[in-house]
PDB file of C-alpha atoms in Angstrom:
ATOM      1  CA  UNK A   1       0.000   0.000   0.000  1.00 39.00           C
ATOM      2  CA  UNK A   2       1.507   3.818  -1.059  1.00 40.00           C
ATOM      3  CA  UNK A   3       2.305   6.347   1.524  1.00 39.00           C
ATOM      4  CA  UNK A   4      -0.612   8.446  -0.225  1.00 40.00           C
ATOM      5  CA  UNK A   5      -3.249   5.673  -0.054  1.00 41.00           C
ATOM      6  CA  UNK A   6      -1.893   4.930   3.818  1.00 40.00           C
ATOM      7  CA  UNK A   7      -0.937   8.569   5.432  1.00 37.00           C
ATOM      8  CA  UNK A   8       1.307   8.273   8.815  1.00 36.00           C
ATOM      9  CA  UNK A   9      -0.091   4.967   9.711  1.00 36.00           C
ATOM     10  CA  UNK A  10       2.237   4.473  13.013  1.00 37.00           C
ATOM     11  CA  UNK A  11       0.960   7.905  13.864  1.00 34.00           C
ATOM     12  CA  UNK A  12      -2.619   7.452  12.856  1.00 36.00           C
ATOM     13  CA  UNK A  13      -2.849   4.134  14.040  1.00 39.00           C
ATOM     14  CA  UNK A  14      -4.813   3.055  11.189  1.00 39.00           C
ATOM     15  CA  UNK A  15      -3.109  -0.723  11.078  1.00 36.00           C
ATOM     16  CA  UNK A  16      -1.561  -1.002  14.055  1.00 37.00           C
ATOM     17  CA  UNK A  17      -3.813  -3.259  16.643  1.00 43.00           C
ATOM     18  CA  UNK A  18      -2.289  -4.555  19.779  1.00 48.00           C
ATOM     19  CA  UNK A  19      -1.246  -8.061  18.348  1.00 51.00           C
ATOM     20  CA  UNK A  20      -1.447  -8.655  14.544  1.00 55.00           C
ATOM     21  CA  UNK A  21      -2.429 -11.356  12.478  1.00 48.00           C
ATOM     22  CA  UNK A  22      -0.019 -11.044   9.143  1.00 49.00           C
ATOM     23  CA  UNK A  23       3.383  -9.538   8.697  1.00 52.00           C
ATOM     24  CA  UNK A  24       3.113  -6.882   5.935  1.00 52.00           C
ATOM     25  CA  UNK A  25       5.811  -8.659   3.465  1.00 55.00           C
ATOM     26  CA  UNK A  26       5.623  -6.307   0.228  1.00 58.00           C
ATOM     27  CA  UNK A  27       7.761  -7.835  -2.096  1.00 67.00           C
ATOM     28  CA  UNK A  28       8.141  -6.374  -5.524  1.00 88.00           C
ATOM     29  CA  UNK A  29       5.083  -5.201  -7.999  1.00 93.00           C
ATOM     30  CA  UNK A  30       5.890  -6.642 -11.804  1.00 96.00           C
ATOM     31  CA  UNK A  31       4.844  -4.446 -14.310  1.00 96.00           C
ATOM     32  CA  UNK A  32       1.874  -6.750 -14.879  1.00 97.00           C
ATOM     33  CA  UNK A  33       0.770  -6.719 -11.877  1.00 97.00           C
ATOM     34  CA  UNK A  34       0.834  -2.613 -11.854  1.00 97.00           C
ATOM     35  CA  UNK A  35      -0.769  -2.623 -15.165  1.00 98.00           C
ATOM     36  CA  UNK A  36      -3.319  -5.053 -13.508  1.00 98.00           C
ATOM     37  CA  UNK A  37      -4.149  -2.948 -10.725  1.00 98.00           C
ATOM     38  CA  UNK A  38      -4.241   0.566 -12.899  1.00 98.00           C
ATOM     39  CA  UNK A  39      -6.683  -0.734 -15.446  1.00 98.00           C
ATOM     40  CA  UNK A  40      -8.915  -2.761 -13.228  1.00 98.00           C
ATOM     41  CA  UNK A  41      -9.144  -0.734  -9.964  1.00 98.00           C
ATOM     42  CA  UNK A  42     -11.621   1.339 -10.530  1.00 98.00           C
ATOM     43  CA  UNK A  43     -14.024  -1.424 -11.405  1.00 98.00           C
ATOM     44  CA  UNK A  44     -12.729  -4.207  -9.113  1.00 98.00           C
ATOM     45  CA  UNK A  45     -11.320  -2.288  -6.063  1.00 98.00           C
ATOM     46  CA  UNK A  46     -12.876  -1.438  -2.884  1.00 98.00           C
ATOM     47  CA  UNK A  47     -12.225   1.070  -0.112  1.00 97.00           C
ATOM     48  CA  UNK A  48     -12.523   1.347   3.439  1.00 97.00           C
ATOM     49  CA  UNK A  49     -13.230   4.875   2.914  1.00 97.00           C
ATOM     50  CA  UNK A  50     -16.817   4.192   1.432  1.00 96.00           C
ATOM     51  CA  UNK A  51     -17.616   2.591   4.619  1.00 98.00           C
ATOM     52  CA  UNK A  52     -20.483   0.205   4.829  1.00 98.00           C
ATOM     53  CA  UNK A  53     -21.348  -2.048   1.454  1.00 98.00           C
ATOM     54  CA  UNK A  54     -24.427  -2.381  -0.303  1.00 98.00           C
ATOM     55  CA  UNK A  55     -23.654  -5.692  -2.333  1.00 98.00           C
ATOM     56  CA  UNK A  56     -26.721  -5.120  -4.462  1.00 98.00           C
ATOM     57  CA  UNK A  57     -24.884  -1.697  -5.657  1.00 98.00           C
ATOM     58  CA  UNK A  58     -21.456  -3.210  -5.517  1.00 98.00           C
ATOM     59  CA  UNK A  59     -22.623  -5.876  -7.947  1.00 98.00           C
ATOM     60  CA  UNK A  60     -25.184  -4.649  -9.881  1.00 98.00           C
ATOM     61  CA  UNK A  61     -27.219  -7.706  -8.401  1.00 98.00           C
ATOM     62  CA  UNK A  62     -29.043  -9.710  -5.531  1.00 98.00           C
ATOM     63  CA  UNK A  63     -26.716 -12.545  -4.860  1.00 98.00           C
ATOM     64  CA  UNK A  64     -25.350 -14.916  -2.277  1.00 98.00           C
ATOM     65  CA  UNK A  65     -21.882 -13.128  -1.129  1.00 99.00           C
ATOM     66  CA  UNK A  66     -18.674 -15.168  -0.309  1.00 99.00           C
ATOM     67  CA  UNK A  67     -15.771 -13.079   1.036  1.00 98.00           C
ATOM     68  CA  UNK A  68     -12.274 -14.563   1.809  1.00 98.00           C
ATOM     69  CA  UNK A  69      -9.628 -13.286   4.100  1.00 97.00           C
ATOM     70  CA  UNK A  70      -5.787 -14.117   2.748  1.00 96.00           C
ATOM     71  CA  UNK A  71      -6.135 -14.984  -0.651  1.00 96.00           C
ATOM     72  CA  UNK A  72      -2.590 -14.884  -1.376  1.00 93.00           C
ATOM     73  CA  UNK A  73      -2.107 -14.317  -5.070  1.00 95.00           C
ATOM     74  CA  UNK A  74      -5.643 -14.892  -5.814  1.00 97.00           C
ATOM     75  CA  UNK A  75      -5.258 -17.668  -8.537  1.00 96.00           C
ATOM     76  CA  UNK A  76      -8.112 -19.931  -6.274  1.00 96.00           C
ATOM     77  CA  UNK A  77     -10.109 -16.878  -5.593  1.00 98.00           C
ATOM     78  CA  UNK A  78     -10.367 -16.153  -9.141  1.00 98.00           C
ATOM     79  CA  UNK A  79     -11.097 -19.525 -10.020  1.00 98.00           C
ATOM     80  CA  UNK A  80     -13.754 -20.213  -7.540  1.00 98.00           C
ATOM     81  CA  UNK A  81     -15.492 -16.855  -9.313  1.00 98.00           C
ATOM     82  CA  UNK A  82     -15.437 -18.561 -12.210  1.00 98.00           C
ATOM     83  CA  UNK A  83     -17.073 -21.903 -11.120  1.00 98.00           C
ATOM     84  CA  UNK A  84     -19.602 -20.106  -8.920  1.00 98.00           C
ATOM     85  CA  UNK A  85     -21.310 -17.590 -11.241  1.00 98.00           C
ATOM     86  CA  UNK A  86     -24.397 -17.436  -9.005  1.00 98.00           C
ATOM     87  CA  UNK A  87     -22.470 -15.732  -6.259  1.00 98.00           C
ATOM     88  CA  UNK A  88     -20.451 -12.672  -5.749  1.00 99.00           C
ATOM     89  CA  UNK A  89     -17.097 -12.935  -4.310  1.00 99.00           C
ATOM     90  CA  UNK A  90     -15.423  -9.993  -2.210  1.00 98.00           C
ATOM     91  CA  UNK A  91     -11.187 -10.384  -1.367  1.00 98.00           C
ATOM     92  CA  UNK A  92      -9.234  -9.407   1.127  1.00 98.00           C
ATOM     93  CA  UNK A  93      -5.416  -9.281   0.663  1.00 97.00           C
ATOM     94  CA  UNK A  94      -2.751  -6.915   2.774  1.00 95.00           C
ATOM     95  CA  UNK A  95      -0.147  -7.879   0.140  1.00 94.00           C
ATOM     96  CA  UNK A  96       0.269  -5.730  -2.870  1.00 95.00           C
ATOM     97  CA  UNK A  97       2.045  -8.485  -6.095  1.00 96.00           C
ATOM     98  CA  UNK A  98      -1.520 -10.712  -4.945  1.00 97.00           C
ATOM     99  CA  UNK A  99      -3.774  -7.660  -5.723  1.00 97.00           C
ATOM    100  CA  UNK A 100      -1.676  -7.004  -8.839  1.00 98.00           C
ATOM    101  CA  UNK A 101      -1.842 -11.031  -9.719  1.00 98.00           C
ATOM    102  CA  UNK A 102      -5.746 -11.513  -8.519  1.00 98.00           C
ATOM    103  CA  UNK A 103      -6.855  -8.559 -10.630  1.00 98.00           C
ATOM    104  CA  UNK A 104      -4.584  -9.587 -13.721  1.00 98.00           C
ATOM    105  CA  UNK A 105      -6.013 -13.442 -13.690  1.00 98.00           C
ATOM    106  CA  UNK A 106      -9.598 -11.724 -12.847  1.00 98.00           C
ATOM    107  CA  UNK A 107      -9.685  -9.427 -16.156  1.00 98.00           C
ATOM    108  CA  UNK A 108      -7.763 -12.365 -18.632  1.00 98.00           C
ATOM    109  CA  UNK A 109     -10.463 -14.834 -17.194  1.00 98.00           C
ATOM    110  CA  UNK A 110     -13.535 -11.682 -17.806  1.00 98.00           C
ATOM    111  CA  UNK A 111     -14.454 -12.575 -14.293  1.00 98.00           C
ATOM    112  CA  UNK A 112     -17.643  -9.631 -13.171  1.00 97.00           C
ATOM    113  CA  UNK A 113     -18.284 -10.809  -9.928  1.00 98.00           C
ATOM    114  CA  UNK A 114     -15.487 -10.528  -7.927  1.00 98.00           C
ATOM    115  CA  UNK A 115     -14.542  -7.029  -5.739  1.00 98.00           C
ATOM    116  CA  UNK A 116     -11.117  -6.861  -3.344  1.00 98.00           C
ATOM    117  CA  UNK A 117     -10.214  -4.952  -0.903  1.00 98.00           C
ATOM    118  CA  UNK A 118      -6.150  -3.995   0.228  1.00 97.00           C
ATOM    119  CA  UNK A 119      -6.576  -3.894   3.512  1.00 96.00           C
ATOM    120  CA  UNK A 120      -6.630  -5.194   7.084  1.00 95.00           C
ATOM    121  CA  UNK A 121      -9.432  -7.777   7.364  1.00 96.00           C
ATOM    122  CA  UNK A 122     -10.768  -6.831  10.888  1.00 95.00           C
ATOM    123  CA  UNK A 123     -10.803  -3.279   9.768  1.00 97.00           C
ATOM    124  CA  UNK A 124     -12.557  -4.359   6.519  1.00 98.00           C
ATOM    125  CA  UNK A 125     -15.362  -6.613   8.357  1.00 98.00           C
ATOM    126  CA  UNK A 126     -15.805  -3.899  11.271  1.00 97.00           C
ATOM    127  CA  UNK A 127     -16.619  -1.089   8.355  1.00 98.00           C
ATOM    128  CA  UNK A 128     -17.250  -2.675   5.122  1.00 98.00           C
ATOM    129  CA  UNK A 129     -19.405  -5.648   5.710  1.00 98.00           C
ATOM    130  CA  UNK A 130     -23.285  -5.714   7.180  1.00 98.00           C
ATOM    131  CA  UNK A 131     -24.096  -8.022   9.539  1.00 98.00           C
ATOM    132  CA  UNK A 132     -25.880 -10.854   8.606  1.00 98.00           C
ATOM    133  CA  UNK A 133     -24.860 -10.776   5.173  1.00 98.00           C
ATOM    134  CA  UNK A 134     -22.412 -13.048   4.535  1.00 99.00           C
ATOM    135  CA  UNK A 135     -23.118 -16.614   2.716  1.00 98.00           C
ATOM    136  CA  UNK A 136     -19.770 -17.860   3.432  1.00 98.00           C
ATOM    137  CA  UNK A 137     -16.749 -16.592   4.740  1.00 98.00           C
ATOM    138  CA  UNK A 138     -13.407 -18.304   3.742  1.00 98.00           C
ATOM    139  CA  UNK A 139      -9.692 -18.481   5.280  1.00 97.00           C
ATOM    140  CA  UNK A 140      -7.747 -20.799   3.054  1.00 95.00           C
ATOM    141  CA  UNK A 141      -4.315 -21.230   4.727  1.00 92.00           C
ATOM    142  CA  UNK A 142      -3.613 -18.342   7.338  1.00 92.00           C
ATOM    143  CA  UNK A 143      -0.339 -17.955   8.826  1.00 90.00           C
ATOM    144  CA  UNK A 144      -0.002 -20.791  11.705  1.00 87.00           C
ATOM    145  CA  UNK A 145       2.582 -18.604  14.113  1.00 73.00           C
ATOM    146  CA  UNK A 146       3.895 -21.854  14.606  1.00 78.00           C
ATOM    147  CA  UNK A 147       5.932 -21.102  17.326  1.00 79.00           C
ATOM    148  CA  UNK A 148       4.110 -21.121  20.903  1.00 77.00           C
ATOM    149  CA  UNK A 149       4.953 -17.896  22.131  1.00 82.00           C
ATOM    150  CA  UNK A 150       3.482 -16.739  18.530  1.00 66.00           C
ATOM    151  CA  UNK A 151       0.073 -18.895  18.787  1.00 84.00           C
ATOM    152  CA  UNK A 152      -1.548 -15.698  20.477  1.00 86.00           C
ATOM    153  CA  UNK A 153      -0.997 -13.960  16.668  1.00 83.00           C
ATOM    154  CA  UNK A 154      -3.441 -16.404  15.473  1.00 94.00           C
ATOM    155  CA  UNK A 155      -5.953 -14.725  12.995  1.00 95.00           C
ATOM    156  CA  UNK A 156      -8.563 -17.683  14.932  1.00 96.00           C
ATOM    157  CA  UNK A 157      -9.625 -16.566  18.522  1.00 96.00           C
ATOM    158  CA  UNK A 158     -12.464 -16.067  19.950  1.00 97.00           C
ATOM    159  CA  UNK A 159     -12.982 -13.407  19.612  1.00 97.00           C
ATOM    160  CA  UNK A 160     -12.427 -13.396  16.039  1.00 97.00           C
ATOM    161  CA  UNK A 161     -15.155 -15.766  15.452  1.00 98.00           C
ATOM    162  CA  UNK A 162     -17.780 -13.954  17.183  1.00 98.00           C
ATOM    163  CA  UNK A 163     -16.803 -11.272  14.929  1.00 98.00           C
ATOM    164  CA  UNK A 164     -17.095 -13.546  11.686  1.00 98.00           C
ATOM    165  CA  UNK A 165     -20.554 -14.930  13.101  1.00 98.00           C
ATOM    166  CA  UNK A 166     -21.888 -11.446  13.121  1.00 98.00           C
ATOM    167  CA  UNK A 167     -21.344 -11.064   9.449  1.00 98.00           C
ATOM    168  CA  UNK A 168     -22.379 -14.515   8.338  1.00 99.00           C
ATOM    169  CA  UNK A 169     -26.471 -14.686   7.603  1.00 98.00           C
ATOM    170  CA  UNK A 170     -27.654 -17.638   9.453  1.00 98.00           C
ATOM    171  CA  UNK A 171     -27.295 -20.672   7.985  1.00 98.00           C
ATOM    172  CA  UNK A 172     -23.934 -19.139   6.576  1.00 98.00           C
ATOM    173  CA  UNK A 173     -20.739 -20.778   6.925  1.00 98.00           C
ATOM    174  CA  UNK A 174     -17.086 -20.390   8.226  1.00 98.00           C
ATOM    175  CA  UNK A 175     -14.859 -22.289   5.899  1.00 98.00           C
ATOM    176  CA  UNK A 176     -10.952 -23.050   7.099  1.00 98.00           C
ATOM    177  CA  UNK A 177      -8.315 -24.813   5.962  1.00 96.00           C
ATOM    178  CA  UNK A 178      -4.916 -25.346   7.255  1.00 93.00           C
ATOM    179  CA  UNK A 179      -1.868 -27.491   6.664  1.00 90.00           C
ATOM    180  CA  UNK A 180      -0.443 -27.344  10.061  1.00 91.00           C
ATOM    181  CA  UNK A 181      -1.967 -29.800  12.351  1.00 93.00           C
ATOM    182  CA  UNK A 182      -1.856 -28.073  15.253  1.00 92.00           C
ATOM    183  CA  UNK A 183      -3.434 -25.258  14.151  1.00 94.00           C
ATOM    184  CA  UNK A 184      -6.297 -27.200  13.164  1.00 96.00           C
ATOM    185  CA  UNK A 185      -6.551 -28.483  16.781  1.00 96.00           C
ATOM    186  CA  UNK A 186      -6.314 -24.897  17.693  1.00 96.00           C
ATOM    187  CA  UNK A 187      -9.382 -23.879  15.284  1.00 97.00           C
ATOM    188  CA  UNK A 188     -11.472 -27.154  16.157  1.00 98.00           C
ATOM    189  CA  UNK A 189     -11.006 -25.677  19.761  1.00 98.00           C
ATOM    190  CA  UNK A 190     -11.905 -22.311  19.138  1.00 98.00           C
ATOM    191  CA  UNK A 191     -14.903 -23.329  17.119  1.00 98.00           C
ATOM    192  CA  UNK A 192     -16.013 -26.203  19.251  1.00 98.00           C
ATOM    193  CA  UNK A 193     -16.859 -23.477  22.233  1.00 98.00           C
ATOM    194  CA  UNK A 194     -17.623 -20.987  19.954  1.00 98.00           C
ATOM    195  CA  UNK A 195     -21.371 -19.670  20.382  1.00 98.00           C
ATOM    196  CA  UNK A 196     -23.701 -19.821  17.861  1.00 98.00           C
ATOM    197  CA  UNK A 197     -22.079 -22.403  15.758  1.00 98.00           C
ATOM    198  CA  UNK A 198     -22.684 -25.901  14.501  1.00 98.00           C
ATOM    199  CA  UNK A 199     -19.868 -27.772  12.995  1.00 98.00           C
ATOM    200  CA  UNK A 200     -21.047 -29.232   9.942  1.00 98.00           C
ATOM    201  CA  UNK A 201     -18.478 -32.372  10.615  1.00 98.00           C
ATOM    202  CA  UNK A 202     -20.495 -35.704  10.827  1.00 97.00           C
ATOM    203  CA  UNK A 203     -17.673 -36.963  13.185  1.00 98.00           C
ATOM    204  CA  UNK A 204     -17.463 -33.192  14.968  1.00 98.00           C
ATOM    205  CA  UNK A 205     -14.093 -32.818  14.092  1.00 98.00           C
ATOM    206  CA  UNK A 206     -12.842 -32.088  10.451  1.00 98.00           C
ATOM    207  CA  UNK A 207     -14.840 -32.364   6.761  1.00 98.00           C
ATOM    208  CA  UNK A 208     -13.263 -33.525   3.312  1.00 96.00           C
ATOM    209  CA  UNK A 209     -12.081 -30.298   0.869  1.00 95.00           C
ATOM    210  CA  UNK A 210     -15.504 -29.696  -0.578  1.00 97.00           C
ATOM    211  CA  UNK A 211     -15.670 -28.960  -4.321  1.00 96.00           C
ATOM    212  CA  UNK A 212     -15.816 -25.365  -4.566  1.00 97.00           C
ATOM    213  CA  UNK A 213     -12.245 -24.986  -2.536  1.00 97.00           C
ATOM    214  CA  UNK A 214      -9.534 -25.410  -5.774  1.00 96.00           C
ATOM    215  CA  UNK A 215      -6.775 -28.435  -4.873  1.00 92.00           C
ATOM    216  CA  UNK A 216      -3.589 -25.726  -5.294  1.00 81.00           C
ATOM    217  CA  UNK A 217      -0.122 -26.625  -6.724  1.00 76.00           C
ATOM    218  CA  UNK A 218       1.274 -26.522  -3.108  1.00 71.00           C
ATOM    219  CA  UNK A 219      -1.539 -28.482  -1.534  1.00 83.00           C
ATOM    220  CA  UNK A 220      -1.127 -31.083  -4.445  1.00 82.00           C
ATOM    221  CA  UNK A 221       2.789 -31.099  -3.233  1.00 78.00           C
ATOM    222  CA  UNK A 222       1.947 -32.043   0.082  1.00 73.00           C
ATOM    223  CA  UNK A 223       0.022 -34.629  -0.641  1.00 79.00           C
ATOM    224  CA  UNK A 224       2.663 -36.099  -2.475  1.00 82.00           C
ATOM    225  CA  UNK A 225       4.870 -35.677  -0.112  1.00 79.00           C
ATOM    226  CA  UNK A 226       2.387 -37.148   2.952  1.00 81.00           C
ATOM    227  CA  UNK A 227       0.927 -33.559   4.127  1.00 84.00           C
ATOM    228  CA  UNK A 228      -1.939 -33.619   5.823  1.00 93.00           C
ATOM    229  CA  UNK A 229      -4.599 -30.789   5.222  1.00 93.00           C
ATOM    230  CA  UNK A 230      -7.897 -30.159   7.237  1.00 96.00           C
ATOM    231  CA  UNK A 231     -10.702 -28.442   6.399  1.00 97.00           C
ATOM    232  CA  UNK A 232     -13.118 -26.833   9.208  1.00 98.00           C
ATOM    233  CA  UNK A 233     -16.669 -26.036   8.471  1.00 98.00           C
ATOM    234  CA  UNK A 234     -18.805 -24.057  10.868  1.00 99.00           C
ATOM    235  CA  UNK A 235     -22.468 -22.587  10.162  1.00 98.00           C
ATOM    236  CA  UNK A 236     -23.967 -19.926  11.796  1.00 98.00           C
ATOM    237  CA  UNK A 237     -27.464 -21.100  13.711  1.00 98.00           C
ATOM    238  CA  UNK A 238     -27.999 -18.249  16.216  1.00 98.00           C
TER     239      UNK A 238
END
C-alpha cells in the first residue's frame, strides 16, 4: 500500500492493533501486476473509505456473497469466481504483487463478480461488511505462528469468530483450511466453544475439501509428499 493511499499509519494508528495477524511482506510489484491494478481498480477495487457495502450496488445484483480473508495471489479466488457464477465474491489481501496477480487473472479470465479490498481484514469486516450478510466466509491457509509464544498472533480466537458470526447470515458458513496440524486443533477448539455455531463435521471434528475450494499446486505437493490438510466447516445457527 503507497504512503498516499496509507498517510502516517504508526501515527494514525490506522493498522496497528495490539497483536497482529499477518506480517506486511511487500515484495516487488511486476509491471503486470501494476498494469493489472491501474486498469482494473476502478471497477474491481474497494475502499474502506466508502464505509459500509451495499452488495446489491457493488454488484449490480441480488446474490449470495462469499468473502475470503488471505487470498494470497488470488489464482483460487479467481477460479472459484469462475465456477460459482451465481455468487459474488469480495477479497481481502494486505499484500500488494496478490492484488496485482488476482486482478490480472480476474480481467484475462472476464471474471464480473469478484470485488477486493487492500486492507486489514478486521478493519474491513468492522466497516465494510453488514451483519448478517455473509453466505460464506473463507480463510484458506492463514499464517499458523507456529511457534508457541506466537500462537496468540493467530488470525482464529475467539474473539475473532464472534466477529465472523456477526457477518455470516444464518445458515452461513465459516470455511478453514490449514496445513499445520496443530493449528487445526487450535481452530477445532476455538470453534467447538464458539457460540452460535454448529460444525457441519459428521464426526465433529474435520470435513473432506468440498468442491468449490480449488486443490492448489502446493496443496497437491503435500500430498505427495504425505501432508496432511484439514478443512473446518462451521455454520452460523444463532
Amino acid at each position: 500500500m503507497s504512503d498516499q493511499q496509507n498517510p502516517q499509519p504508526e501515527k494514525e494508528g490506522v493498522y496497528l492493533r495490539k497483536i497482529r495477524s499477518f506480517v506486511k511482506r511487500e515484495g516487488r510489484l511486476t509491471k503486470g501486476q501494476a498494469r493489472a491494478i491501474e486498469a482494473n481498480w476502478s471497477s474491481m477495487g474497494l475502499s474502506v473509505d466508502n464505509g459500509m457495502l451495499d452488495f446489491s450496488q457493488v454488484f449490480g445484483r441480488q446474490a449470495p456473497v462469499v468473502l475470503e480473508i488471505g487470498f494470497g495471489m488470488g489464482k483460487s479466488l479467481v477460479e472459484m469466481a469462475a465456477a460459482e457464477p451465481d455468487k459474488d465474491f469480495i477479497g481481502i489481501e494486505v499484500h500488494r504483487p496478490g492484488i496485482g496477480a488476482c486482478l490480472a487473472d480476474a480481467e484475462a479470465a472476464g471474471i464480473k463478480n469478484l470485488r477486493v479490498f487492500e486492507h486489514d481484514a478486521v478493519e474491513v469486516l468492522a466497516q465494510c461488511i453488514p451483519d448478517a450478510s455473509l453466505a460464506r466466509m473463507q480463510l484458506y491457509f492463514p499464517d499458523p505462528w507456529h511457534k508457541s509464544r506466537h500462537h496468540k498472533r493467530r488470525i482464529v480466537q475467539p474473539e475473532f469468530a464472534q466477529k465472523v458470526r456477526q457477518k455470516l447470515a444464518i445458515g452461513g458458513v465459516w470455511h478453514m483450511a490449514t496445513d499445520w496440524e496443530n493449528y487445526a486443533e487450535h481452530m477445532l477448539e476455538v470453534m467447538s466453544q464458539a457460540e452460535g455455531y454448529k460444525n457441519q463435521s459428521a464426526s465433529q471434528d474435520y470435513v473432506p475439501r468440498p468442491d468449490f475450494r480449488p486443490l492448489t499446486k502446493f496443496e497437491q505437493r503435500g500430498h505427495r509428499l504425505g501432508h496432511g490438510v484439514w478443512d473446518l466447516m462451521f455454520e452460523r445457527i444463532a
